[in-house]
């Protein structure tokens, strides 16, 4: 038999920015027996989650639930609304934004990418990708498109590779200011249910999300929240689609069912997650993540290390990216911390690989799991020979101990 449980005694610390630790309450809900996905019991479950999830996206419009990871929902958003060679404006906030751009190109969409160019002047030798979306760049580009060749603007709400959150309302306003009809598509895979998100109020046409971050579920389920403009666009969009086509799914969802076999036990988990989030109240959920983020940033500041996100208004409540000193391979540090303390931290992705690591503060966490995480980081950095300016653990204790 192959041994798959590598962990020593005690609970493993899964502090990557998703998959996030799954609460026991959700694990128990998912352990219910799998039921007939065409039977009466299933319809009740389907209707409950399809209506509950709308409260999380803050929408009255349909939310399509896919048995796919977030990447599937990225693809779904594009194939339902666009035609081959349609031109799309994307914004490179980090690794996930660039993966979405690559996916769009592979589907036969023509992409153009905006990015902020000033990182290197700020912190010489630091990796790039240190900000959220600069909405004025989007407005300036759309103004130069009087023929409306650009069919969609695609942005990532919470860039999981860096820890920068973007102001989606500002992007909506930029599109409106340019009087441009492009659809607005937003990846809130890691933002949803951690930081405020308003699909309807912010005039988003397609919001993409996934199960394994703020919703606190295992990976394998993803979402498209869809506006009426996006549904109209789907009527004439010509990119090939079948499994991801909205029309059949939304049609069958009316009675709580899907045209194929949905992931029943993840839906049980989703039902429980919705109960938990709505019982606590979304505003309290957002405050909790913001507080954790403040504690973690206080620790990083006390260590004297730079944050990956250079823009205070964009600091993510979901995760914090930490730049390691020049010459210290962040992945070697992560390995040391994993081997010694059974603590998983997020790796640097793409352009920032080896230059930074990520601390996730989402999912089934609390002040003390974060204190343990910060202690693991601090002990690991000392073992790796990094000269720290002071104790991050003490700084985080001051923050968590003081706040109500
Ligand atoms: N977009 C963002 C912002 C993400 O964080 C991720 C995964 O971490 C993805 C897209 C891709 O989702 P998945 O890995 O579930 O396919």
Tab-separated table of C-alpha atoms and ligand atoms in Angstrom:
chain	number	residue	atom	x	y	z
A	1	UNK	CA	0.000	0.000	0.000
A	2	UNK	CA	1.281	3.495	-0.836
A	3	UNK	CA	1.342	5.776	2.206
A	4	UNK	CA	-0.280	9.135	1.412
A	5	UNK	CA	-0.317	10.710	4.869
A	6	UNK	CA	3.114	12.251	5.262
A	7	UNK	CA	2.352	14.319	8.325
A	8	UNK	CA	3.769	13.870	11.809
A	9	UNK	CA	1.599	14.291	14.927
A	10	UNK	CA	-0.891	17.146	15.227
A	11	UNK	CA	-2.716	18.999	12.523
A	12	UNK	CA	-0.910	20.080	9.364
A	13	UNK	CA	-0.827	23.854	8.827
A	14	UNK	CA	-2.167	24.465	5.333
A	15	UNK	CA	-1.458	28.177	4.999
A	16	UNK	CA	-1.326	28.451	1.221
A	17	UNK	CA	-3.839	30.839	-0.373
A	18	UNK	CA	-6.070	27.998	-1.478
A	19	UNK	CA	-6.992	25.274	-1.273
A	20	UNK	CA	-7.773	26.624	2.176
A	21	UNK	CA	-8.301	24.500	5.300
A	22	UNK	CA	-11.799	22.980	5.220
A	23	UNK	CA	-13.850	23.329	8.443
A	24	UNK	CA	-14.855	20.057	10.136
A	25	UNK	CA	-18.499	21.065	9.776
A	26	UNK	CA	-18.102	21.055	5.980
A	27	UNK	CA	-16.124	17.796	5.974
A	28	UNK	CA	-18.925	16.158	7.961
A	29	UNK	CA	-21.574	17.510	5.586
A	30	UNK	CA	-19.658	16.075	2.633
A	31	UNK	CA	-19.530	12.652	4.239
A	32	UNK	CA	-23.293	12.129	3.737
A	33	UNK	CA	-24.124	9.258	1.387
A	34	UNK	CA	-24.129	10.190	-2.292
A	35	UNK	CA	-27.718	10.347	-3.565
A	36	UNK	CA	-29.505	9.927	-6.905
A	37	UNK	CA	-28.829	13.133	-8.835
A	38	UNK	CA	-32.209	12.759	-10.571
A	39	UNK	CA	-34.175	12.000	-7.386
A	40	UNK	CA	-36.420	14.360	-5.345
A	41	UNK	CA	-33.923	14.872	-2.515
A	42	UNK	CA	-31.322	16.170	-4.952
A	43	UNK	CA	-33.675	18.817	-6.395
A	44	UNK	CA	-34.108	20.326	-2.923
A	45	UNK	CA	-30.314	20.477	-2.432
A	46	UNK	CA	-29.830	22.000	-5.910
A	47	UNK	CA	-32.429	24.706	-5.354
A	48	UNK	CA	-30.973	25.569	-1.949
A	49	UNK	CA	-27.404	26.059	-3.174
A	50	UNK	CA	-28.378	27.809	-6.404
A	51	UNK	CA	-30.317	30.407	-4.452
A	52	UNK	CA	-27.848	30.671	-1.532
A	53	UNK	CA	-24.810	31.236	-3.727
A	54	UNK	CA	-26.463	34.337	-5.219
A	55	UNK	CA	-26.234	35.996	-1.808
A	56	UNK	CA	-22.475	35.449	-1.790
A	57	UNK	CA	-22.011	37.005	-5.248
A	58	UNK	CA	-24.583	39.695	-4.307
A	59	UNK	CA	-26.604	39.042	-7.422
A	60	UNK	CA	-30.194	38.306	-8.417
A	61	UNK	CA	-29.031	36.889	-11.737
A	62	UNK	CA	-28.111	33.258	-12.501
A	63	UNK	CA	-24.998	31.667	-11.012
A	64	UNK	CA	-23.839	28.615	-12.968
A	65	UNK	CA	-22.090	25.932	-10.890
A	66	UNK	CA	-19.578	23.689	-12.687
A	67	UNK	CA	-17.922	20.466	-11.547
A	68	UNK	CA	-14.580	21.915	-12.670
A	69	UNK	CA	-11.698	23.794	-11.091
A	70	UNK	CA	-11.503	27.575	-11.500
A	71	UNK	CA	-9.720	27.234	-14.828
A	72	UNK	CA	-12.846	25.588	-16.256
A	73	UNK	CA	-14.935	28.578	-15.172
A	74	UNK	CA	-12.420	30.957	-16.828
A	75	UNK	CA	-12.912	29.032	-20.061
A	76	UNK	CA	-16.697	28.983	-19.602
A	77	UNK	CA	-16.829	32.777	-19.252
A	78	UNK	CA	-14.992	33.261	-22.555
A	79	UNK	CA	-16.598	30.544	-24.697
A	80	UNK	CA	-20.115	31.594	-23.745
A	81	UNK	CA	-19.679	35.247	-24.674
A	82	UNK	CA	-17.073	35.561	-27.457
A	83	UNK	CA	-16.445	34.530	-31.059
A	84	UNK	CA	-13.175	33.480	-32.714
A	85	UNK	CA	-10.764	36.431	-33.157
A	86	UNK	CA	-12.782	38.732	-30.891
A	87	UNK	CA	-10.428	41.225	-29.262
A	88	UNK	CA	-10.222	41.276	-25.471
A	89	UNK	CA	-8.425	43.685	-23.117
A	90	UNK	CA	-6.764	41.985	-20.146
A	91	UNK	CA	-4.738	43.396	-17.254
A	92	UNK	CA	-1.626	41.649	-15.970
A	93	UNK	CA	-1.714	41.897	-12.184
A	94	UNK	CA	0.236	38.669	-11.736
A	95	UNK	CA	0.545	35.010	-12.618
A	96	UNK	CA	-3.174	34.189	-12.636
A	97	UNK	CA	-4.012	37.119	-14.889
A	98	UNK	CA	-1.335	35.909	-17.314
A	99	UNK	CA	-2.633	32.319	-17.188
A	100	UNK	CA	-6.123	33.550	-18.079
A	101	UNK	CA	-4.639	35.487	-20.998
A	102	UNK	CA	-2.836	32.334	-22.188
A	103	UNK	CA	-6.052	30.340	-21.965
A	104	UNK	CA	-7.928	32.990	-23.988
A	105	UNK	CA	-5.250	32.902	-26.686
A	106	UNK	CA	-5.475	29.118	-26.900
A	107	UNK	CA	-9.231	29.415	-27.411
A	108	UNK	CA	-8.649	31.615	-30.466
A	109	UNK	CA	-9.421	34.974	-28.856
A	110	UNK	CA	-7.162	37.924	-29.685
A	111	UNK	CA	-5.783	39.402	-26.466
A	112	UNK	CA	-4.101	42.644	-25.517
A	113	UNK	CA	-2.548	43.080	-22.091
A	114	UNK	CA	-2.115	46.209	-19.995
A	115	UNK	CA	0.284	46.342	-17.060
A	116	UNK	CA	1.785	48.887	-14.703
A	117	UNK	CA	5.374	49.552	-15.699
A	118	UNK	CA	6.882	51.256	-12.680
A	119	UNK	CA	7.708	48.404	-10.261
A	120	UNK	CA	11.452	48.268	-10.695
A	121	UNK	CA	12.070	51.888	-9.816
A	122	UNK	CA	10.336	51.415	-6.466
A	123	UNK	CA	12.426	48.650	-4.957
A	124	UNK	CA	15.492	47.860	-7.049
A	125	UNK	CA	15.993	44.104	-7.433
A	126	UNK	CA	12.436	43.359	-6.298
A	127	UNK	CA	10.181	41.176	-8.412
A	128	UNK	CA	7.466	42.807	-10.520
A	129	UNK	CA	3.661	42.438	-10.146
A	130	UNK	CA	3.283	44.679	-7.100
A	131	UNK	CA	-0.042	46.448	-7.700
A	132	UNK	CA	-3.725	46.074	-8.432
A	133	UNK	CA	-5.413	47.141	-11.663
A	134	UNK	CA	-4.860	50.825	-12.561
A	135	UNK	CA	-8.332	51.598	-13.895
A	136	UNK	CA	-7.195	54.814	-15.617
A	137	UNK	CA	-5.039	52.744	-17.993
A	138	UNK	CA	-8.149	50.793	-18.977
A	139	UNK	CA	-10.138	53.970	-19.548
A	140	UNK	CA	-7.351	55.490	-21.667
A	141	UNK	CA	-7.206	52.365	-23.853
A	142	UNK	CA	-10.976	52.129	-24.305
A	143	UNK	CA	-11.195	55.776	-25.321
A	144	UNK	CA	-8.862	54.906	-28.183
A	145	UNK	CA	-11.275	52.254	-29.447
A	146	UNK	CA	-14.106	54.254	-31.031
A	147	UNK	CA	-14.991	51.313	-33.297
A	148	UNK	CA	-15.609	49.108	-30.248
A	149	UNK	CA	-13.310	46.350	-31.419
A	150	UNK	CA	-12.682	45.412	-27.780
A	151	UNK	CA	-15.434	42.999	-26.780
A	152	UNK	CA	-14.499	42.402	-23.158
A	153	UNK	CA	-12.314	43.706	-20.349
A	154	UNK	CA	-10.945	40.922	-18.113
A	155	UNK	CA	-9.469	41.588	-14.669
A	156	UNK	CA	-8.562	39.581	-11.580
A	157	UNK	CA	-10.172	40.844	-8.357
A	158	UNK	CA	-7.718	39.286	-5.896
A	159	UNK	CA	-4.420	38.310	-7.542
A	160	UNK	CA	-3.545	35.187	-5.586
A	161	UNK	CA	0.040	35.122	-6.849
A	162	UNK	CA	0.902	38.488	-5.279
A	163	UNK	CA	-1.654	39.535	-2.658
A	164	UNK	CA	-2.997	42.600	-4.490
A	165	UNK	CA	-6.736	43.269	-4.653
A	166	UNK	CA	-8.196	45.430	-7.412
A	167	UNK	CA	-10.983	47.984	-7.244
A	168	UNK	CA	-13.632	46.488	-9.507
A	169	UNK	CA	-16.006	49.427	-9.152
A	170	UNK	CA	-13.221	51.683	-10.462
A	171	UNK	CA	-12.897	49.413	-13.522
A	172	UNK	CA	-16.665	49.605	-14.088
A	173	UNK	CA	-16.479	53.401	-13.851
A	174	UNK	CA	-13.548	53.466	-16.289
A	175	UNK	CA	-15.553	51.489	-18.859
A	176	UNK	CA	-18.572	53.769	-18.348
A	177	UNK	CA	-16.441	56.917	-18.551
A	178	UNK	CA	-15.116	55.748	-21.910
A	179	UNK	CA	-18.746	55.038	-22.952
A	180	UNK	CA	-17.595	51.653	-24.141
A	181	UNK	CA	-19.896	48.610	-24.497
A	182	UNK	CA	-17.259	45.962	-23.658
A	183	UNK	CA	-18.361	43.242	-21.259
A	184	UNK	CA	-16.671	43.286	-17.846
A	185	UNK	CA	-15.397	39.867	-16.748
A	186	UNK	CA	-13.895	39.466	-13.289
A	187	UNK	CA	-11.986	36.566	-11.765
A	188	UNK	CA	-12.862	36.575	-8.075
A	189	UNK	CA	-11.663	33.028	-7.549
A	190	UNK	CA	-9.790	33.930	-4.385
A	191	UNK	CA	-11.603	37.134	-3.448
A	192	UNK	CA	-15.168	35.852	-3.116
A	193	UNK	CA	-16.354	35.311	0.461
A	194	UNK	CA	-13.150	36.864	1.873
A	195	UNK	CA	-13.443	40.449	0.665
A	196	UNK	CA	-16.482	42.493	-0.371
A	197	UNK	CA	-17.776	41.652	-3.828
A	198	UNK	CA	-20.922	42.984	-5.551
A	199	UNK	CA	-21.685	41.408	-8.924
A	200	UNK	CA	-24.878	43.380	-9.615
A	201	UNK	CA	-24.043	46.716	-8.015
A	202	UNK	CA	-20.649	46.906	-9.736
A	203	UNK	CA	-22.154	46.028	-13.113
A	204	UNK	CA	-20.015	42.947	-13.687
A	205	UNK	CA	-21.099	40.798	-16.637
A	206	UNK	CA	-19.398	37.537	-15.711
A	207	UNK	CA	-17.848	36.802	-12.313
A	208	UNK	CA	-15.732	33.681	-12.111
A	209	UNK	CA	-15.075	31.959	-8.803
A	210	UNK	CA	-13.978	28.661	-7.303
A	211	UNK	CA	-14.744	26.467	-4.317
A	212	UNK	CA	-11.349	26.090	-2.664
A	213	UNK	CA	-10.694	29.585	-1.292
A	214	UNK	CA	-13.171	31.742	0.650
A	215	UNK	CA	-15.952	29.198	0.297
A	216	UNK	CA	-13.730	26.832	2.356
A	217	UNK	CA	-14.503	23.767	0.224
A	218	UNK	CA	-12.101	21.331	-1.407
A	219	UNK	CA	-11.149	22.089	-5.036
A	220	UNK	CA	-13.325	20.850	-7.890
A	221	UNK	CA	-16.233	23.262	-8.140
A	222	UNK	CA	-16.401	26.638	-9.868
A	223	UNK	CA	-18.868	29.361	-10.775
A	224	UNK	CA	-19.983	31.877	-13.385
A	225	UNK	CA	-22.314	34.629	-12.164
A	226	UNK	CA	-23.894	35.978	-15.319
A	227	UNK	CA	-25.550	39.310	-16.181
A	228	UNK	CA	-28.389	39.740	-18.669
A	229	UNK	CA	-25.928	41.455	-21.055
A	230	UNK	CA	-23.696	38.390	-20.887
A	231	UNK	CA	-26.699	36.143	-21.557
A	232	UNK	CA	-27.522	38.286	-24.602
A	233	UNK	CA	-23.923	38.043	-25.806
A	234	UNK	CA	-24.154	34.244	-25.464
A	235	UNK	CA	-26.947	34.188	-28.067
A	236	UNK	CA	-24.587	35.303	-30.839
A	237	UNK	CA	-21.200	34.094	-29.485
A	238	UNK	CA	-19.590	31.563	-31.836
A	239	UNK	CA	-16.738	29.984	-29.870
A	240	UNK	CA	-17.425	26.236	-29.674
A	241	UNK	CA	-18.922	25.107	-26.366
A	242	UNK	CA	-20.928	22.192	-25.138
A	243	UNK	CA	-20.129	21.077	-21.585
A	244	UNK	CA	-19.731	24.692	-20.447
A	245	UNK	CA	-22.756	26.111	-22.327
A	246	UNK	CA	-24.845	28.231	-19.966
A	247	UNK	CA	-28.221	27.809	-21.671
A	248	UNK	CA	-28.797	24.094	-20.971
A	249	UNK	CA	-27.505	24.312	-17.424
A	250	UNK	CA	-29.532	27.401	-16.508
A	251	UNK	CA	-32.597	25.768	-18.099
A	252	UNK	CA	-32.335	22.644	-15.942
A	253	UNK	CA	-31.284	24.562	-12.817
A	254	UNK	CA	-34.835	25.977	-12.623
A	255	UNK	CA	-35.882	22.716	-10.931
A	256	UNK	CA	-32.587	22.182	-9.079
A	257	UNK	CA	-30.958	19.719	-11.492
A	258	UNK	CA	-28.038	19.647	-13.979
A	259	UNK	CA	-27.802	18.212	-17.516
A	260	UNK	CA	-24.949	15.929	-16.368
A	261	UNK	CA	-23.848	14.321	-13.089
A	262	UNK	CA	-22.928	17.151	-10.716
A	263	UNK	CA	-20.473	16.670	-7.825
A	264	UNK	CA	-23.115	15.788	-5.250
A	265	UNK	CA	-20.914	15.671	-2.156
A	266	UNK	CA	-19.272	19.014	-2.932
A	267	UNK	CA	-22.795	20.432	-3.213
A	268	UNK	CA	-23.517	19.125	0.297
A	269	UNK	CA	-20.357	20.942	1.353
A	270	UNK	CA	-21.456	24.098	-0.449
A	271	UNK	CA	-24.817	23.991	1.314
A	272	UNK	CA	-23.007	23.852	4.675
A	273	UNK	CA	-20.530	26.587	3.669
A	274	UNK	CA	-23.411	28.873	2.704
A	275	UNK	CA	-25.062	28.265	6.079
A	276	UNK	CA	-21.817	29.061	7.881
A	277	UNK	CA	-21.058	32.246	5.907
A	278	UNK	CA	-24.605	33.573	6.046
A	279	UNK	CA	-24.999	32.748	9.764
A	280	UNK	CA	-21.836	34.741	10.514
A	281	UNK	CA	-22.857	37.502	8.088
A	282	UNK	CA	-20.712	38.531	5.118
A	283	UNK	CA	-19.615	41.816	6.684
A	284	UNK	CA	-18.274	39.955	9.738
A	285	UNK	CA	-16.528	37.465	7.412
A	286	UNK	CA	-14.826	40.342	5.566
A	287	UNK	CA	-13.804	42.026	8.846
A	288	UNK	CA	-12.309	38.764	10.077
A	289	UNK	CA	-10.104	38.404	6.983
A	290	UNK	CA	-9.059	42.072	7.099
A	291	UNK	CA	-8.027	41.657	10.752
A	292	UNK	CA	-5.968	38.536	10.027
A	293	UNK	CA	-4.274	40.374	7.179
A	294	UNK	CA	-3.409	43.300	9.474
A	295	UNK	CA	-1.824	40.904	11.982
A	296	UNK	CA	0.228	39.169	9.292
A	297	UNK	CA	1.363	42.485	7.778
A	298	UNK	CA	2.367	43.700	11.244
A	299	UNK	CA	4.585	40.607	11.540
A	300	UNK	CA	6.176	41.109	8.111
A	301	UNK	CA	6.811	44.768	8.942
A	302	UNK	CA	8.504	43.817	12.224
A	303	UNK	CA	10.720	41.294	10.411
A	304	UNK	CA	11.796	44.187	8.177
A	305	UNK	CA	10.868	42.378	4.967
A	306	UNK	CA	9.080	44.059	2.032
A	307	UNK	CA	5.560	43.059	1.060
A	308	UNK	CA	5.039	41.857	-2.503
A	309	UNK	CA	2.115	44.286	-2.793
A	310	UNK	CA	3.526	47.807	-2.898
A	311	UNK	CA	0.190	49.610	-2.837
A	312	UNK	CA	-1.457	49.899	0.616
A	313	UNK	CA	-4.961	50.354	-0.789
A	314	UNK	CA	-4.539	47.044	-2.654
A	315	UNK	CA	-3.324	44.947	0.322
A	316	UNK	CA	-5.194	41.670	0.145
A	317	UNK	CA	-7.272	40.433	3.098
A	318	UNK	CA	-6.830	36.895	1.680
A	319	UNK	CA	-3.069	36.411	1.541
A	320	UNK	CA	0.187	38.259	2.082
A	321	UNK	CA	3.170	37.953	-0.263
A	322	UNK	CA	6.566	38.361	1.427
A	323	UNK	CA	9.746	39.176	-0.522
A	324	UNK	CA	12.797	37.310	0.783
A	325	UNK	CA	16.199	39.052	1.025
A	326	UNK	CA	18.251	38.998	-2.187
A	327	UNK	CA	20.184	35.710	-2.305
A	328	UNK	CA	17.647	33.797	-0.168
A	329	UNK	CA	15.706	31.356	-2.356
A	330	UNK	CA	12.131	31.585	-1.078
A	331	UNK	CA	11.414	27.999	-2.129
A	332	UNK	CA	14.368	26.659	-0.143
A	333	UNK	CA	12.999	28.556	2.857
A	334	UNK	CA	9.510	27.127	2.273
A	335	UNK	CA	10.953	23.617	2.123
A	336	UNK	CA	12.840	24.112	5.378
A	337	UNK	CA	9.674	25.361	7.090
A	338	UNK	CA	7.611	22.483	5.684
A	339	UNK	CA	10.119	19.814	6.691
A	340	UNK	CA	10.756	21.202	10.154
A	341	UNK	CA	7.337	22.548	11.189
A	342	UNK	CA	4.784	20.784	8.938
A	343	UNK	CA	3.628	24.186	7.667
A	344	UNK	CA	2.769	24.707	3.965
A	345	UNK	CA	3.318	28.219	2.600
A	346	UNK	CA	2.493	29.352	-0.946
A	347	UNK	CA	5.263	29.310	-3.537
A	348	UNK	CA	6.165	32.263	-5.751
A	349	UNK	CA	4.621	31.705	-9.182
A	350	UNK	CA	5.887	32.625	-12.635
A	351	UNK	CA	8.061	35.749	-12.705
A	352	UNK	CA	8.311	35.914	-8.905
A	353	UNK	CA	9.351	32.289	-8.331
A	354	UNK	CA	12.075	31.999	-5.691
A	355	UNK	CA	11.806	35.690	-4.761
A	356	UNK	CA	8.794	35.582	-2.481
A	357	UNK	CA	6.465	33.294	-0.534
A	358	UNK	CA	2.801	33.654	0.306
A	359	UNK	CA	0.973	33.322	3.623
A	360	UNK	CA	-2.703	32.430	3.210
A	361	UNK	CA	-5.129	33.808	5.804
A	362	UNK	CA	-8.400	32.288	4.697
A	363	UNK	CA	-10.521	29.201	5.238
A	364	UNK	CA	-10.786	27.415	8.579
A	365	UNK	CA	-8.297	29.632	10.432
A	366	UNK	CA	-8.288	31.732	13.578
A	367	UNK	CA	-5.958	34.094	15.421
A	368	UNK	CA	-4.036	31.200	16.949
A	369	UNK	CA	-3.553	29.232	13.716
A	370	UNK	CA	-2.119	32.431	12.267
A	371	UNK	CA	0.102	32.944	15.324
A	372	UNK	CA	1.423	29.409	14.833
A	373	UNK	CA	1.951	30.103	11.134
A	374	UNK	CA	3.903	33.276	11.873
A	375	UNK	CA	5.944	31.457	14.537
A	376	UNK	CA	6.782	28.756	11.953
A	377	UNK	CA	7.861	31.451	9.475
A	378	UNK	CA	9.939	33.292	12.057
A	379	UNK	CA	11.697	30.163	13.362
A	380	UNK	CA	12.287	28.965	9.784
A	381	UNK	CA	13.771	32.279	8.694
A	382	UNK	CA	16.121	32.279	11.672
A	383	UNK	CA	17.190	28.709	10.880
A	384	UNK	CA	17.808	29.788	7.275
A	385	UNK	CA	20.130	32.529	8.521
A	386	UNK	CA	17.925	35.488	7.579
A	387	UNK	CA	18.665	38.537	9.737
A	388	UNK	CA	15.282	39.755	10.954
A	389	UNK	CA	14.828	43.301	12.232
A	390	UNK	CA	12.570	42.177	15.087
A	391	UNK	CA	9.904	39.726	16.200
A	392	UNK	CA	6.947	39.441	13.840
A	393	UNK	CA	5.297	37.063	16.284
A	394	UNK	CA	5.308	39.737	18.984
A	395	UNK	CA	3.958	42.335	16.544
A	396	UNK	CA	1.118	40.009	15.504
A	397	UNK	CA	0.322	39.217	19.166
A	398	UNK	CA	0.036	42.940	19.814
A	399	UNK	CA	-2.338	43.270	16.850
A	400	UNK	CA	-4.504	40.224	17.624
A	401	UNK	CA	-4.418	40.840	21.362
A	402	UNK	CA	-5.588	44.425	20.984
A	403	UNK	CA	-8.304	44.186	18.355
A	404	UNK	CA	-11.818	43.258	19.427
B	1	LIG	N1	-7.538	32.544	-10.753
B	1	LIG	C1	-7.066	32.770	-9.524
B	1	LIG	C2	-7.069	34.170	-8.990
B	1	LIG	C3	-6.583	31.704	-8.759
B	1	LIG	O1	-6.110	31.921	-7.522
B	1	LIG	C4	-6.596	30.393	-9.306
B	1	LIG	C5	-6.060	29.258	-8.528
B	1	LIG	O2	-5.430	29.404	-7.516
B	1	LIG	C6	-7.101	30.215	-10.586
B	1	LIG	C7	-7.561	31.307	-11.275
B	1	LIG	C8	-7.121	28.863	-11.226
B	1	LIG	O3	-8.053	28.069	-10.572
B	1	LIG	P1	-7.885	26.479	-10.475
B	1	LIG	O4	-6.493	26.205	-10.034
B	1	LIG	O5	-8.954	26.094	-9.479
B	1	LIG	O6	-8.167	25.929	-11.833
